[in-house]
Amino acid sequence: MFANSITMCNFVNDTVNQKPHGADKANKHVMKNILIIGATGQIGSELTMNLRSIYGNGHVVAGYIKGAEPKGELLESGPAEICDITDAQNIADVVRKYKVDTIYNLAALLSVVAEGKPLLAWHIGIGGLWNVLEVARENKCAVFTPSSIGSFGPGTPAYKTPQDTIQRPKTIYGISKVTGELLSDYYYNKYGVDTRSVRFPGLISNVTPPGGGTTDYAVDIYYSAVRGEKFICPIAQGTYMDMMYMPDALNACVQLMEADPTRLVHRNSFNIASMSFEPNQIFEAIREELPGFQMEYQVDPLKQAIASSWPDCLDDMCARNEWDWNPQYDLHSMTVDMLEKLSARL
Ligand code: AKB
């Protein structure tokens, strides 16, 4: 399967030192027609609607795979196409049909699921990325591919993790994220493909729940609180991780792709941060709004091992300096909004 998806790509035999073709090196990239691969996932479902509200419904194509078809507003508000990241020809066809200039590559298995299916995680994360980058090179598209706090490992400085530092993750998720960062930089340096990326923390949203991540507890806890249930926490007290509310994450996706390329010293991938907390702190933040809420710890060994290998909090000064990253939500304001939106919906 992996070999197939690679041989479908049409590689160019360039030398290592060839200069980028440069289309995006000096000029500001303008997003006109956008393809989102993985449009029905946790980030994709909200990013698609967000981009449609900015660039116009007809200019944002929701790419999905069989079994994860868009529904409701996502389906009705704009174009949708099957777009399987493991099939380079399929991606190229959609890109040409809609004259796509920007691809958001959001197809991935999250950290816990990836540990159970390492080959599939690599096949989607790296084989798929390679397909996207080749199609982007041939069609002069810009590409956004998220990395993660999972790209760091136990040897990384855990507190205020610098932008450029040790990246020796222990999970296949992290290994594919680091490889993805390097491959994206390679395509920028060698071919001038306008690749950009952020290292997402755990993302918290009241719309589409995540599936199979280490940070999912910080979403699940709100659902338990609103349903009046006791929350069973799989992550140990004292385990700090960076987290972010989805509206800030969506802004990061748009802001970075619109950033002036002449200001970007880094590309793949930027540390971004807005809040860092451990389970007891989010529990207390919820209890301020819902005093009867209860939580008990039943630590999941796999999730805990992954969480313990990740940083406590990232230093995001490069993102702030190079493209004016400036998140709006902290733990309190996110908690108030999450509880209000979930209560209204559930
Ligand atoms: C996960 O937990 O796998 C993701 C991530 C931090 O990349 N949410």
Coordinates of C-alpha atoms and ligand atoms in Angstrom, one line a residue:
M1 CA 0.0 0.0 0.0
F2 CA 2.8 2.4 1.0
A3 CA 4.8 1.6 -2.1
N4 CA 1.8 2.1 -4.3
S5 CA 1.0 5.5 -3.0
I6 CA 4.6 6.6 -3.5
T7 CA 5.0 5.2 -7.0
M8 CA 1.9 7.1 -8.1
C9 CA 3.8 10.3 -7.4
N10 CA 5.8 11.9 -10.2
F11 CA 9.1 12.7 -8.5
V12 CA 11.5 15.2 -10.1
N13 CA 15.2 14.3 -10.1
D14 CA 16.5 17.5 -8.8
T15 CA 19.9 18.0 -7.1
V16 CA 20.0 18.7 -3.4
N17 CA 21.3 22.2 -3.9
Q18 CA 18.7 23.3 -6.4
K19 CA 17.2 26.7 -5.5
P20 CA 13.5 26.9 -4.8
H21 CA 11.3 27.8 -7.8
G22 CA 10.5 30.7 -5.6
A23 CA 6.9 31.5 -6.5
D24 CA 6.1 32.0 -2.8
K25 CA 9.4 33.1 -1.5
A26 CA 8.9 36.9 -1.7
N27 CA 5.2 37.4 -2.6
K28 CA 2.4 37.2 -0.1
H29 CA 0.5 34.0 -0.6
V30 CA -3.2 34.7 -1.4
M31 CA -5.7 32.0 -0.6
K32 CA -8.4 31.8 -3.2
N33 CA -9.4 28.2 -3.6
I34 CA -8.8 25.9 -0.6
L35 CA -8.9 22.1 -0.2
I36 CA -9.2 20.6 3.3
I37 CA -8.1 17.0 3.5
G38 CA -9.8 15.4 6.5
A39 CA -12.6 18.0 6.5
T40 CA -14.9 15.9 8.7
G41 CA -12.4 15.4 11.6
Q42 CA -12.0 17.4 14.8
I43 CA -10.2 20.4 13.3
G44 CA -11.4 20.0 9.7
S45 CA -15.2 20.2 10.5
E46 CA -14.7 23.6 12.1
L47 CA -11.9 24.9 9.9
T48 CA -14.0 24.3 6.8
M49 CA -16.9 26.4 8.0
N50 CA -14.5 29.0 9.3
L51 CA -12.7 29.3 6.0
R52 CA -16.0 29.3 4.1
S53 CA -17.1 32.3 6.1
I54 CA -13.9 34.2 5.2
Y55 CA -13.2 33.2 1.6
G56 CA -16.7 32.3 0.4
N57 CA -18.5 28.9 0.5
G58 CA -17.7 27.9 -3.1
H59 CA -14.0 28.4 -2.5
V60 CA -13.5 25.8 0.2
V61 CA -13.6 22.2 -0.8
A62 CA -14.4 19.7 2.0
G63 CA -12.2 16.6 1.3
Y64 CA -13.4 13.4 3.0
I65 CA -13.0 9.6 2.9
K66 CA -15.7 6.9 2.5
G67 CA -17.2 6.3 5.9
A68 CA -16.6 9.9 7.1
E69 CA -19.0 11.7 4.8
P70 CA -19.8 15.4 5.6
K71 CA -23.3 16.0 6.9
G72 CA -25.7 18.9 7.5
E73 CA -24.2 22.4 7.2
L74 CA -20.7 21.1 6.2
L75 CA -22.2 19.2 3.3
E76 CA -24.8 21.8 2.2
S77 CA -22.7 25.0 2.5
G78 CA -20.1 24.2 -0.1
P79 CA -18.3 21.7 -2.4
A80 CA -17.3 18.3 -1.0
E81 CA -15.2 15.6 -2.7
I82 CA -13.8 12.3 -1.8
C83 CA -10.1 13.0 -1.2
D84 CA -8.1 10.1 0.1
I85 CA -4.6 11.2 1.3
T86 CA -3.2 7.8 0.4
D87 CA -4.2 8.3 -3.3
A88 CA -2.1 10.9 -5.0
Q89 CA -4.1 10.8 -8.2
N90 CA -7.3 11.5 -6.3
I91 CA -5.7 14.5 -4.6
A92 CA -4.4 15.8 -7.9
D93 CA -7.8 15.4 -9.6
V94 CA -9.6 17.5 -6.9
V95 CA -6.8 20.1 -6.9
R96 CA -7.1 20.6 -10.7
K97 CA -10.9 20.5 -10.7
Y98 CA -11.2 23.3 -8.2
K99 CA -8.0 25.2 -9.2
V100 CA -6.9 24.8 -5.6
D101 CA -4.0 27.0 -4.4
T102 CA -3.9 26.1 -0.7
I103 CA -4.2 22.6 0.9
Y104 CA -4.9 22.1 4.6
N105 CA -3.7 18.5 5.2
L106 CA -5.5 17.4 8.4
A107 CA -5.5 13.7 7.9
A108 CA -3.8 11.9 10.8
L109 CA -4.3 9.2 13.5
L110 CA -4.0 10.8 17.0
S111 CA -1.4 9.6 19.4
V112 CA -3.1 6.8 21.3
V113 CA -4.7 5.2 18.2
A114 CA -1.4 5.5 16.3
E115 CA 0.3 3.4 19.0
G116 CA -2.1 0.6 18.2
K117 CA -1.6 0.9 14.4
P118 CA 1.9 2.2 13.8
L119 CA 2.1 1.2 10.1
L120 CA -1.2 2.9 9.3
A121 CA -0.1 6.0 11.2
W122 CA 3.0 6.2 9.1
H123 CA 1.2 5.4 5.9
I124 CA -1.3 8.3 6.5
G125 CA 1.1 10.7 8.2
I126 CA 4.1 10.4 5.9
G127 CA 3.0 8.5 2.8
G128 CA 0.0 10.8 2.7
L129 CA 2.0 13.9 3.3
W130 CA 4.4 13.0 0.5
N131 CA 1.4 12.6 -1.8
V132 CA 0.2 16.1 -0.8
L133 CA 3.6 17.7 -1.2
E134 CA 4.1 16.2 -4.6
V135 CA 0.7 17.4 -5.8
A136 CA 1.4 20.8 -4.3
R137 CA 4.8 21.0 -6.1
E138 CA 3.2 20.1 -9.4
N139 CA 0.3 22.5 -9.0
K140 CA 2.0 25.3 -7.0
C141 CA -0.1 25.0 -3.9
A142 CA 0.7 26.2 -0.4
V143 CA 0.4 23.4 2.2
F144 CA -0.5 23.6 5.9
T145 CA 0.2 20.3 7.9
P146 CA -0.2 20.4 11.6
S147 CA 2.5 19.1 13.9
S148 CA 2.0 18.6 17.6
I149 CA 3.5 18.8 21.1
G150 CA 3.8 15.1 20.5
S151 CA 6.8 15.9 18.3
F152 CA 8.8 16.3 21.5
G153 CA 10.0 13.6 23.8
P154 CA 11.4 12.9 27.3
G155 CA 14.8 14.4 26.4
T156 CA 13.2 17.8 25.4
P157 CA 13.4 20.6 28.0
A158 CA 9.8 20.3 29.4
Y159 CA 9.3 23.9 30.7
K160 CA 9.0 26.7 28.2
T161 CA 10.2 24.3 25.5
P162 CA 12.2 26.3 23.0
Q163 CA 11.2 26.6 19.3
D164 CA 14.4 24.9 18.2
T165 CA 15.3 22.1 20.5
I166 CA 15.7 18.3 20.9
Q167 CA 13.0 16.3 19.2
R168 CA 13.4 12.6 20.0
P169 CA 9.8 11.4 20.6
K170 CA 9.1 7.9 21.7
T171 CA 5.7 7.4 20.0
I172 CA 5.1 6.6 16.3
Y173 CA 2.8 9.7 16.3
G174 CA 5.7 11.9 17.4
I175 CA 8.1 10.2 15.0
S176 CA 5.8 10.9 12.1
K177 CA 5.2 14.5 13.2
V178 CA 9.0 15.2 13.3
T179 CA 9.4 13.5 10.0
G180 CA 6.6 15.5 8.6
E181 CA 8.2 18.7 9.8
L182 CA 11.5 17.8 8.1
L183 CA 9.8 16.7 4.9
S184 CA 7.8 19.9 4.7
D185 CA 10.9 22.0 5.2
Y186 CA 12.7 19.9 2.6
Y187 CA 10.0 20.6 0.0
Y188 CA 10.2 24.3 0.8
N189 CA 14.0 24.5 0.6
K190 CA 14.4 22.2 -2.4
Y191 CA 11.3 23.1 -4.5
G192 CA 10.0 26.3 -3.0
V193 CA 6.6 24.7 -2.0
D194 CA 5.1 27.2 0.5
T195 CA 4.8 24.8 3.5
R196 CA 3.8 26.1 6.9
S197 CA 2.9 24.4 10.2
V198 CA 2.2 24.8 13.9
R199 CA 2.7 22.4 16.7
F200 CA -0.8 22.0 18.1
P201 CA -1.3 21.3 21.8
G202 CA -4.4 19.4 22.9
L203 CA -7.4 21.0 21.2
I204 CA -10.6 21.6 23.1
S205 CA -13.8 22.1 21.1
N206 CA -17.6 22.0 21.8
V207 CA -18.4 20.8 18.2
T208 CA -16.6 17.7 17.0
P209 CA -15.0 15.5 19.7
P210 CA -11.5 14.2 19.2
G211 CA -10.8 10.5 18.8
G212 CA -7.9 8.6 20.3
G213 CA -5.6 11.4 21.6
T214 CA -3.7 11.7 24.8
T215 CA -5.2 15.1 25.6
D216 CA -8.8 14.0 24.9
Y217 CA -9.5 14.0 28.7
A218 CA -9.6 17.8 28.6
V219 CA -12.6 17.6 26.3
D220 CA -14.3 14.5 27.8
I221 CA -14.3 16.2 31.3
Y222 CA -16.6 19.0 30.0
Y223 CA -19.1 16.4 28.6
S224 CA -19.2 14.6 31.9
A225 CA -19.7 17.9 33.8
V226 CA -22.6 19.0 31.6
R227 CA -24.2 15.5 31.8
G228 CA -24.0 15.7 35.6
E229 CA -21.7 12.6 35.7
K230 CA -18.6 11.9 37.7
F231 CA -15.5 12.2 35.5
I232 CA -13.0 9.3 35.5
C233 CA -9.6 10.9 34.7
P234 CA -7.1 8.8 32.8
I235 CA -4.2 11.2 33.3
A236 CA -2.5 11.5 36.7
Q237 CA -2.7 14.6 38.9
G238 CA 0.3 16.9 38.3
T239 CA 0.7 16.0 34.6
Y240 CA 0.9 19.4 32.8
M241 CA 0.2 19.6 29.0
D242 CA -0.4 22.6 26.7
M243 CA -4.0 22.9 25.6
M244 CA -5.9 25.3 23.3
Y245 CA -9.5 26.3 22.7
M246 CA -10.6 25.6 19.1
P247 CA -11.3 29.3 18.1
D248 CA -7.6 30.1 18.8
A249 CA -6.5 27.0 16.9
L250 CA -8.6 28.0 13.8
N251 CA -7.1 31.5 13.9
A252 CA -3.6 30.0 14.0
C253 CA -4.4 28.0 10.8
V254 CA -5.6 31.1 9.0
Q255 CA -3.2 33.6 10.3
L256 CA -0.1 31.6 9.6
M257 CA -1.2 30.8 6.0
E258 CA -1.9 34.5 5.5
A259 CA 1.4 35.6 7.1
D260 CA 3.9 37.6 5.1
P261 CA 6.5 35.0 4.0
T262 CA 9.4 37.5 4.3
R263 CA 8.8 37.6 8.1
L264 CA 8.9 33.8 8.5
V265 CA 12.3 32.6 9.8
H266 CA 10.7 29.3 10.7
R267 CA 8.1 27.3 8.8
N268 CA 7.8 23.7 9.9
S269 CA 6.8 23.9 12.6
F270 CA 5.9 26.8 15.0
N271 CA 5.4 26.3 18.7
I272 CA 2.1 27.8 19.7
A273 CA 0.6 28.0 23.2
S274 CA -2.2 29.6 25.1
M275 CA -2.7 27.6 28.3
S276 CA -1.1 24.8 30.2
F277 CA -2.8 22.9 33.1
E278 CA -2.9 19.6 34.9
P279 CA -6.1 17.6 35.5
N280 CA -6.9 19.1 39.0
Q281 CA -6.7 22.6 37.6
I282 CA -9.3 22.0 34.9
F283 CA -11.4 20.1 37.4
E284 CA -11.3 23.2 39.8
A285 CA -12.1 25.5 36.9
I286 CA -15.2 23.5 36.1
R287 CA -16.2 23.4 39.8
E288 CA -16.2 27.2 39.9
E289 CA -19.1 27.0 37.5
L290 CA -20.6 23.7 38.6
P291 CA -19.8 23.2 42.3
G292 CA -21.3 19.7 42.5
F293 CA -19.0 18.3 39.9
Q294 CA -16.9 15.2 40.9
M295 CA -13.8 13.6 39.5
E296 CA -11.8 10.4 40.3
Y297 CA -8.4 9.3 39.0
Q298 CA -8.1 5.9 37.2
V299 CA -4.8 6.4 35.3
D300 CA -4.5 4.8 31.9
P301 CA -0.9 3.5 31.6
L302 CA -0.5 4.1 27.9
K303 CA -2.0 7.6 27.9
Q304 CA 0.1 8.5 31.0
A305 CA 3.3 7.2 29.5
I306 CA 2.7 9.4 26.4
A307 CA 1.6 12.4 28.4
S308 CA 4.7 12.2 30.7
S309 CA 6.9 12.2 27.7
W310 CA 5.5 15.5 26.4
P311 CA 6.5 19.0 27.5
D312 CA 4.6 20.9 30.3
C313 CA 4.4 24.1 28.3
L314 CA 5.9 25.5 25.1
D315 CA 7.7 28.8 24.5
D316 CA 5.8 30.4 21.5
M317 CA 7.8 33.6 21.1
C318 CA 8.8 32.8 17.5
A319 CA 5.1 32.5 16.4
R320 CA 4.4 35.8 18.3
N321 CA 7.3 37.6 16.6
E322 CA 7.1 36.2 13.1
W323 CA 3.3 36.2 12.4
D324 CA 1.7 38.0 15.4
W325 CA 0.3 34.9 17.1
N326 CA -1.9 36.1 20.0
P327 CA -4.4 33.6 21.5
Q328 CA -7.5 34.9 23.2
Y329 CA -8.7 32.2 25.5
D330 CA -7.3 31.1 28.9
L331 CA -8.6 28.2 31.1
H332 CA -11.3 30.3 32.7
S333 CA -12.8 31.9 29.6
M334 CA -12.6 28.6 27.7
T335 CA -14.4 26.8 30.6
V336 CA -17.2 29.3 30.7
D337 CA -17.7 29.1 27.0
M338 CA -17.5 25.3 26.8
L339 CA -20.0 24.8 29.5
E340 CA -22.4 27.3 28.0
K341 CA -22.2 25.9 24.5
L342 CA -22.4 22.2 25.6
S343 CA -25.2 22.8 28.0
A344 CA -27.2 24.5 25.2
R345 CA -26.5 21.6 22.8
L346 CA -26.7 18.5 25.0
Ligands
AKB1 C1 -3.1 13.9 20.9 O1 -3.4 13.9 22.1 O2 -2.7 12.9 20.2 C2 -3.3 15.2 20.1 C3 -2.0 16.0 20.1 C4 -1.6 16.8 21.3 O3 -1.4 16.0 19.2 N1 -4.4 16.0 20.7

